[in-house]
Amino acid sequence: MNSVQPIKIAILAMGGEGGGVLADWIVDLGESNGYIAQTTSVPGVAQRTGATIYYVEMYPREQAERDGGHPVLALMPLPGDVDVVLASELMEAGRAVQRGLVTPDRTTLVASTHRVYSIAEKIALGDGRADSKNLLAHAQSAARRFVRFDMAQVAEDNGSVISAVLFGALAGTGVLPFSRAQFESTIERGGVGVKASLRAFEAGFTQANAPAAADATPVAAALRPAGTPRDPEVRSLLARIAKDFPPAAQPVLVEGARRLVDYQDPDYAGLYLDRLARIQQLSGGEVQLLTETARHLALWMSYEDTVRVAELKTRASRFERVSSEVHVQQDQLLDINEYMHPRLQEICDTLPAGLGRWLASSGWPRRLVERATRKGRVVTTSSLGGFLLLYTLAGLKRWRRGSLRFQAENQRIETWLDRIAAAAALNPQLATEVAQCQRLVKGYGDTHERGLRNYETLMDAVQRAGARLAPASLRELRDAALADEGGQQLRAALERLSLHAPLKQAA
Amino acid sequence: MAERSFVEEVKKLRLGAGETFRGEGILAVTKALLESGVAYVAGYQGAPISHLMDVLADAQDILAEQGIRFENSASEATAAATLAASVNYPLRGAVTFKATVGTNVASDALANLASGGVTGGALVVVGEDYGEGSSIMQERSHAFAMKSQIWLLDPRPTLSCIVQAVKQGFELSEASHTPVMLQLRIRACHVHGEFTASDNKRPSFTIGEALDAPQRDVSRIVLPPASFVHEQEKVRERWPAAVKFIEEHALNEFFAEGADDIGIVVQGGNYNTTLRVLERLGFADVYGNSRIPLYCMNVAYPVIDSEVLRFCRGKRAVLMVEEGQPNFIEQNIAAILRNAHVDTALHGKDLLPVAGEYTTAETLKGVRAFLERYGRMQPEPVVAKPPKVIPLKPLAESVSARPPGFCTGCPERPIFTAMKLVERELGEHHVSADIGCHLFSILPPFNLGNTTMGYGLGAAGAAALNTPGAGHKRAISVMGDGGFWHNGLTSGVANAVFNRSDNLTIVVDNSYTSATGGQDILSSTAENRSRSTGHAIERAVRGVGVNWVRTMKRTYDVAGMRDALREALTTKEQGPKVLIAQSECMLNKQRREKPLARKAVAEGKRVVRERFGVDSDTCTGDHSCIRLSGCPSLSVKPNPDPLRSDPVATVLDSCVGCGLCGEVSHAAVLCPSFYKAQITTNPTRWDRLRQRVSRAVIGRLQRRAAARRERYAF
């Protein structure tokens, strides 16, 4: 019996990513160069962004004619019997490994390392992203050869699509019995977007043979070290950090101070350090408590109010960022429209505390404002009127300390610091967990209210449980609060820990 | 306009005798129909045979040249009833739809057709949506063939075999006066391969001839006493005629007969997988030369007793490879063997999975078990896995499901966003869902929808859940425009009027049957050169007596949608409420508008492109916006803020600027991080002047603010 095997190639992609084009290219490549080729797929609903597999087999026509037979080609891959797996994205590469399509004895795995996050990863209230390192490690250990790089980036750099880069990388691996010229003429025969596809092909081809770069899994931004300030006040702040705080905590404190100088002024950053000095005293050398408090205190003290948003939106650096994000070309014009929805609450918050409180509890003035703010506003920051509006709003910064919101946040921060102090007296680890609960309070409007409500529920539990609350339990509660919007998991966790109390109503 | 254009491919339909056809399975079926002298074709789209309808639509010139009538049927029932033309006249006709949902809808017509029998060849091409990627209940068309006595062909998934099955299907139908069903599994529909073409044939008898000389035979009409005669005819005349034809023309195939005293019986559709498995186990070569005898049933029904006995006699054991359940064929073979006192051991579902797709891996396991049992193979030694040096987290932890969802910019998404917002105010409601893209609402992030009972049956599915005037909540049902015209107008809306329902029905009107590939329907706004479009749903709804009807012309208006929904759910007015939510399918819209925009840019015209973005320094990483949208273009990225860890939202380049992000952040009071960028290509002189003036002032102020910050920077 004949022992020549068909070449077997599986393509894992998501609907609309051009996996079909890639499969068609491979078939055309085979058919034009002496192969009998077959491909099939399961489109259906997978076309709508779902994961899907295209499967190609090809067999040398000359061999078949010599043997006087016609090969029987399969319509789906057999685990352990695949020569090449092409994956358009990292999790899809993981899926190929999971399905047993990638085996160390024979499979060349060509995959893009970029991530297209699944819906489950995106809808998390905190961080739901899969562990890319784990995906890479599994792919590495399952494949005979693992060719990988960020093909989305390469495609973008070359003004083309990922399928062309994958095709180039496939050619680059040299696992198929076709020359580079044969690959390229396949693209030319396709006749659509040929130039860009060839550029992307070339880049993919080259990269496939380049030594694997360190895997660029998305990492969080790094803390920036302190530069040399011109302002004497700022200089003394930095000196104070260097003198009074342990070196391990200094990078976070520098970043925190930088944030608060930017947010308000050097005095405000001074207040930040005063508050941290108190924590340092009671931490008993616990650097973790200090750094975590420093991180979260900086975030809390730079709470997002209308003034802050207006300031960030009007900066020149922001205009530049938008311009590059949306790829504005030299001869094009850019308009930026902001979606804002200031409500009575935000307006009262921005006003001087007394005035804000009066308006919030007034009769017809309140109703008037409420009526006027029922709908959201679109502000065109790139237009003169829109810009001046936000610029003026940002100018209210100098009166921020007198605002209603400032007073409320200040109050909450002080209470939180007291709680940290009280917890530290019991257990510094618990205090760290209390500090980290600030993470729950984020966003604007309804989101902010929900976060604040959860935070207060947790603080209430801390208060009532006192010394019997284990740090791990508080961590569990925090994770539960971030598990769903409706608060079911949090309620369940509170019940499990016998800390259940009637949930606080919205503030 | 369908999602995929076959204008280029249909040129292959003109290939003549001896030329090599290369292309997709469904295109090959179309070519086979032309080569068979078919007089009419009809069908209803749905994966996996949507493309067959699209091919036919794009091939209308060729069909017209051949004098073939082509219908886009209103439903599968319509399609099946169309075959009535073959009852009295020697007209060859073919209809197509997806199975088993299509066969369900068509079963009334199919049963009547099968009862009276046919004169001209009648072929039902069903796309079997079974196994991986399927979106429907997992059942077999086989049952329909058996209950109505329609012959069922299940050819090997190789183009030449499929083409041959089409041609023989017509002959078999004519020889036995019985309609024939040709079953194609999803992968076979989409398989790309090759076969040698023949010349196209014009129908030997035309529809015009039939119309001009009508034939009538009361004995073909299903009414007593003829219906009782039909039943007798089926078993006394048509069945034997079919068996004779199948035997004489060797529709089923024997391979390696006598090579061994064990053998495998396989449905044609599973032949390639089984062969691959035998080849991998060392019992066959790549050309199909097997050392194990094979009986390949290209006709799945009826089972030919004589052939089964010929194959099984003298064998110790046979394995039946039959996908899906119940195992009709295995039971049938067991009865044949038993009645003939043949004691060959019969295996099937004892070694292969009782339910589920026969993937290569499952088939390998089953065939291996069979070969081991009869000593043809040694059991695999158990290999001790070497301990892993670096333990890895299980892969399953890092690979999550990727279910299908609404496309980028889909106009249906905001409808469900608005429903989520109303849910916050009024609490949860019972939602009766329907078939179509809108069914993705049952998945995250929306999680809306309690049941789905079938295409167009969204409103019908909520019929019982009605308590007019009793102070309870109202049920909501969702229906697409495709489902509405398929049957929802009568089964749902008219039914609600007649039964004095108080429920709300949302009709999602995106101008196409989008889930099946964007085909036109009655209410499509697009001009279609061969079909009549532009018939408004609202007029139909009012026509059957609904008084409370609202049409929202822009679904992206989330606040408007929310208010309309709230009103429908709280109004004191009794009777059915119908909310028609209109916006064009974004896939189709982009397909139409993108080339136009490109052309305009090339011509130097002013073009404004819109897209959204998120300011990562004001985004706090709560992802509420994603939970209210789920748009593929709205994603996350690492937080650029070194003090934060949660990823921030980001808008990918694939954004089409539909506007939902902005509407949601307004309606749900989310956050001020969203911006809409308007990029003007080929700006006018006025545009430039305006920009220059504002830039001058803005730049000056920005520099001033930056200088202030710079003072304190470090």
XYZ file of C-alpha atoms in Angstrom, chain A residues 1-2 4-6 8 14 27 31 36-51 53 55 57 59 61 63-65 67 69-79 81 89 91-92 94-95 97-99 106 115-131 134-135 137-138 141 156 218-231 233-234 238 252 254-259 261-262 265-266 294-295 298-299 302 304 308-309 311-319 321-322 325-329 331-341 343 376-378 381-384 387-388 391 398 439 442-447 450 482 485, chain B residues 3-4 22 47 51 132-135 156-158 186-194 271-273 275-277 279-280 282-291 323 357-361 364 388 392-408 424 437 440 444-445 514-518 559 587 609 611-624 626-627 629-647 650 652-653 659 661-663 665-684 687-688 690-691 693-695 697-699 701-714:
326
model
C 0.000 0.000 0.000
C 1.037 3.548 -0.731
C 2.500 9.064 0.793
C 0.352 11.192 3.070
C -1.732 14.234 2.227
C -2.913 18.483 6.475
C -12.619 33.991 14.252
C -5.905 25.591 -1.985
C -3.918 23.388 -7.235
C -5.183 17.943 -5.582
C -6.507 20.191 -2.836
C -9.597 20.149 -0.706
C -10.797 22.577 1.924
C -13.870 22.865 4.037
C -15.174 24.841 6.939
C -18.141 25.323 9.195
C -19.228 28.917 8.653
C -22.838 29.317 9.847
C -23.079 31.391 12.988
C -19.318 31.295 13.434
C -19.247 34.055 10.832
C -20.600 36.329 13.517
C -17.353 36.679 15.486
C -17.348 33.103 16.830
C -14.337 30.777 16.694
C -11.833 26.025 11.916
C -9.317 22.529 7.198
C -5.741 18.718 2.727
C -2.105 15.482 -2.256
C -1.493 14.891 -8.355
C 1.660 10.631 -7.325
C -2.046 9.894 -7.578
C -1.812 9.494 -11.351
C -0.645 5.089 -8.488
C -6.012 6.283 -7.675
C -7.808 9.293 -6.373
C -7.065 10.246 -2.777
C -9.904 10.187 -0.267
C -9.475 13.421 1.670
C -10.983 14.023 5.079
C -13.291 16.906 5.950
C -12.076 17.443 9.475
C -8.757 17.166 11.243
C -7.841 14.118 13.292
C -6.090 15.024 16.535
C -2.574 14.000 12.493
C -4.790 34.881 17.604
C -6.264 32.087 22.487
C -7.177 30.342 19.229
C -4.533 27.628 22.793
C -7.810 26.211 21.522
C -3.692 22.772 21.515
C -6.716 22.021 23.678
C -8.346 20.137 20.790
C 4.845 16.738 13.648
C -5.040 38.957 21.838
C -8.612 39.506 20.755
C -10.332 39.333 24.097
C -13.364 37.103 24.453
C -16.555 38.542 25.846
C -16.016 36.781 29.176
C -12.660 38.512 29.540
C -14.060 41.913 28.626
C -17.130 42.093 30.799
C -15.320 41.506 34.100
C -15.747 44.335 36.597
C -12.019 44.158 37.266
C -9.444 42.187 35.305
C -10.795 39.101 33.528
C -8.028 38.600 30.997
C -6.657 35.116 30.367
C -3.059 34.401 31.229
C 0.143 30.130 30.143
C -1.197 30.015 26.596
C 3.795 27.875 27.461
C 1.204 25.280 26.435
C 5.285 22.504 24.756
C -1.341 47.115 10.546
C 0.762 42.975 27.574
C 2.285 44.309 30.772
C 1.107 47.015 33.082
C 2.763 50.410 32.823
C 5.905 50.838 34.898
C 6.388 53.375 37.652
C 8.523 56.239 36.432
C 11.461 57.318 38.591
C 11.666 60.890 39.760
C 13.367 63.431 37.540
C 14.798 66.731 38.683
C 12.127 69.271 39.505
C 12.627 72.982 38.967
C 10.166 74.027 41.608
C 8.336 73.114 46.751
C 8.322 69.960 44.642
C 10.848 64.531 46.848
C 4.923 54.367 44.436
C 6.902 59.366 43.842
C 4.228 58.373 41.348
C 1.493 59.290 43.855
C 3.035 62.651 44.549
C 3.413 63.290 40.829
C -0.242 62.450 40.310
C 0.795 67.715 42.013
C -0.702 67.312 38.575
C -0.790 71.442 43.559
C 2.336 70.657 45.643
C 0.146 54.934 48.988
C -1.138 53.544 45.697
C -3.133 58.610 45.438
C -6.004 57.237 43.383
C -7.219 62.194 42.572
C -12.378 61.883 38.912
C -10.349 66.736 36.347
C -12.132 65.314 33.325
C -8.603 69.288 32.345
C -7.541 65.939 30.923
C -9.747 66.366 27.880
C -8.343 69.763 26.950
C -4.621 68.946 27.111
C -2.534 69.178 23.963
C -1.071 65.739 24.660
C -4.569 64.330 24.634
C -5.348 65.909 21.271
C -3.088 60.918 21.420
C -6.548 60.940 19.846
C -5.272 56.571 17.869
C -7.706 57.274 15.055
C -4.927 57.502 12.450
C -5.471 61.025 11.190
C -3.378 61.638 8.072
C -4.166 66.312 4.993
C -7.182 65.281 7.068
C -9.022 67.314 9.707
C -10.012 65.956 13.093
C -12.972 66.885 15.251
C -13.300 65.462 18.742
C -16.730 65.166 20.339
C -17.084 64.336 24.020
C -20.053 62.473 25.462
C -20.807 64.092 28.795
C -23.755 63.774 31.063
C -26.452 65.693 36.280
C -26.475 64.046 27.881
C -24.454 66.653 26.024
C -22.013 66.350 23.194
C -13.555 69.999 22.287
C -11.842 70.728 19.021
C -14.191 73.652 18.371
C -13.622 77.017 19.975
C -12.905 73.972 24.183
C -13.505 77.214 26.057
C -11.105 75.004 29.660
C -8.166 76.498 42.114
C -10.262 49.550 44.156
C -14.316 53.784 40.543
C -16.060 55.244 37.575
C -18.705 57.900 37.332
C -22.431 58.238 37.851
C -24.238 54.967 38.472
C -21.027 52.965 38.319
C -22.534 51.001 42.869
C -16.133 42.554 41.513
C -22.982 43.974 38.837
C -23.607 38.641 2.069
C -21.531 36.723 -0.410
C -13.275 23.406 -9.252
C -26.962 27.509 6.801
C -25.086 29.805 -0.424
C -19.876 21.414 15.265
C -20.987 24.975 14.637
C -24.642 24.036 14.328
C -27.168 26.524 15.596
C -19.883 10.410 -0.159
C -18.667 13.986 0.430
C -16.634 14.147 -2.757
C -22.453 21.115 6.533
C -18.845 20.339 5.639
C -19.914 18.713 2.388
C -21.847 21.834 1.422
C -18.740 23.942 1.851
C -16.128 21.499 0.618
C -13.934 22.767 -2.181
C -12.980 20.090 -4.670
C -13.182 19.155 -8.324
C -17.209 7.479 4.295
C -14.248 9.876 4.118
C -13.857 10.036 7.879
C -11.590 5.743 5.425
C -9.152 8.188 6.998
C -9.468 6.339 10.275
C -5.832 4.446 6.808
C -4.404 5.799 10.056
C -3.024 0.744 8.801
C -6.015 -0.996 7.185
C -6.382 1.131 4.080
C -4.365 3.354 1.810
C -5.017 6.959 0.926
C -6.878 5.972 -2.263
C -9.498 4.033 -0.387
C -8.067 0.555 -0.949
C -9.164 -1.141 2.236
C -8.267 -4.465 3.820
C -24.156 9.283 12.891
C -21.120 14.150 15.775
C -18.887 11.364 14.498
C -15.690 13.339 14.459
C -12.488 11.730 13.278
C -11.383 11.207 16.876
C -11.132 6.329 15.358
C 6.191 17.679 33.764
C 1.614 24.497 33.834
C -1.771 25.759 34.789
C -4.456 23.717 33.007
C -5.020 25.116 29.548
C -8.768 25.217 30.113
C -8.217 28.053 32.583
C -6.820 30.227 29.831
C -9.077 29.263 26.935
C -12.597 30.595 27.178
C -15.525 30.001 24.882
C -15.931 32.344 21.978
C -19.632 32.256 21.176
C -20.929 34.136 18.156
C -22.223 37.620 18.888
C -23.546 40.751 17.271
C -21.166 42.192 14.697
C -19.398 45.500 15.090
C -33.123 48.283 35.648
C -28.988 37.150 14.883
C -27.398 36.286 20.475
C -23.427 37.561 27.642
C -23.370 40.441 28.018
C -29.298 38.725 8.012
C -28.601 35.552 9.950
C -28.817 33.475 6.792
C -26.506 35.729 4.824
C -28.363 38.951 4.111
C -32.782 56.607 24.998
C -22.599 44.089 7.492
C -15.437 59.154 8.664
C -15.236 56.376 14.903
C -15.241 56.211 18.664
C -12.450 56.156 21.183
C -11.898 55.954 24.919
C -9.641 58.271 26.883
C -7.578 55.824 28.862
C -6.711 58.436 31.510
C -10.338 58.998 32.464
C -11.467 55.369 32.043
C -11.406 53.642 35.420
C -11.695 50.074 34.147
C -15.149 49.062 35.336
C -16.261 47.956 31.858
C -19.951 48.845 32.355
C -18.863 46.653 27.543
C -21.532 44.960 29.631
C -22.777 46.626 24.459
C -20.558 43.613 23.773
C -19.392 45.159 20.515
C -16.376 43.311 19.074
C -14.712 46.690 18.521
C -15.053 47.673 22.149
C -12.311 45.834 23.969
C -9.803 46.219 26.775
C -6.096 46.969 26.945
C -3.501 47.206 29.727
C -3.940 50.231 31.945
C -1.386 52.897 31.069
C -1.691 54.245 34.622
C 1.060 52.682 36.759
C -1.103 53.057 39.866
C -3.968 50.992 38.474
C -4.121 47.320 37.509
C -7.531 46.768 35.909
C -7.430 46.983 32.106
C -10.473 50.735 24.250
C -10.381 49.051 18.098
C -9.724 50.256 14.575
C -22.766 55.774 17.694
C -21.007 53.869 22.642
C -21.941 57.529 22.929
C -25.665 56.845 23.220
C -22.801 56.546 27.958
C -25.522 59.192 27.785
C -28.530 56.976 28.418
C -26.939 54.917 31.176
C -24.943 57.850 32.617
C -21.733 55.888 32.388
C -18.605 57.929 32.111
C -17.183 60.827 30.137
C -14.369 58.771 28.620
C -15.962 58.200 25.228
C -15.226 60.502 22.375
C -16.330 60.466 18.784
C -13.669 61.382 16.284
C -14.763 62.834 12.968
C -12.043 62.599 10.383
C -12.599 64.746 7.345
C -10.833 63.736 4.167
C -10.546 66.316 1.398
C -11.725 69.165 3.653
C -13.167 72.276 2.025
C -13.240 73.578 6.926
C -9.575 74.488 6.881
C -12.447 77.157 10.719
C -9.909 74.643 11.960
C -8.772 79.769 13.666
C -9.866 77.489 16.482
C -6.517 75.702 16.519
C -6.678 79.943 20.090
C -6.815 76.415 21.474
C -3.094 75.898 20.910
C -4.367 78.134 25.776
C -3.006 74.596 25.738
C 0.550 75.856 25.732
C -0.228 78.137 28.652
C -1.691 75.272 30.693
C 1.197 73.007 29.778
C 3.713 75.639 30.905
C 1.936 75.827 34.262
C 2.157 72.068 34.675
C 5.724 72.005 33.435
C 6.746 74.196 36.353
C 5.988 71.392 38.780
C 6.866 68.449 36.559
C 9.437 65.877 37.581
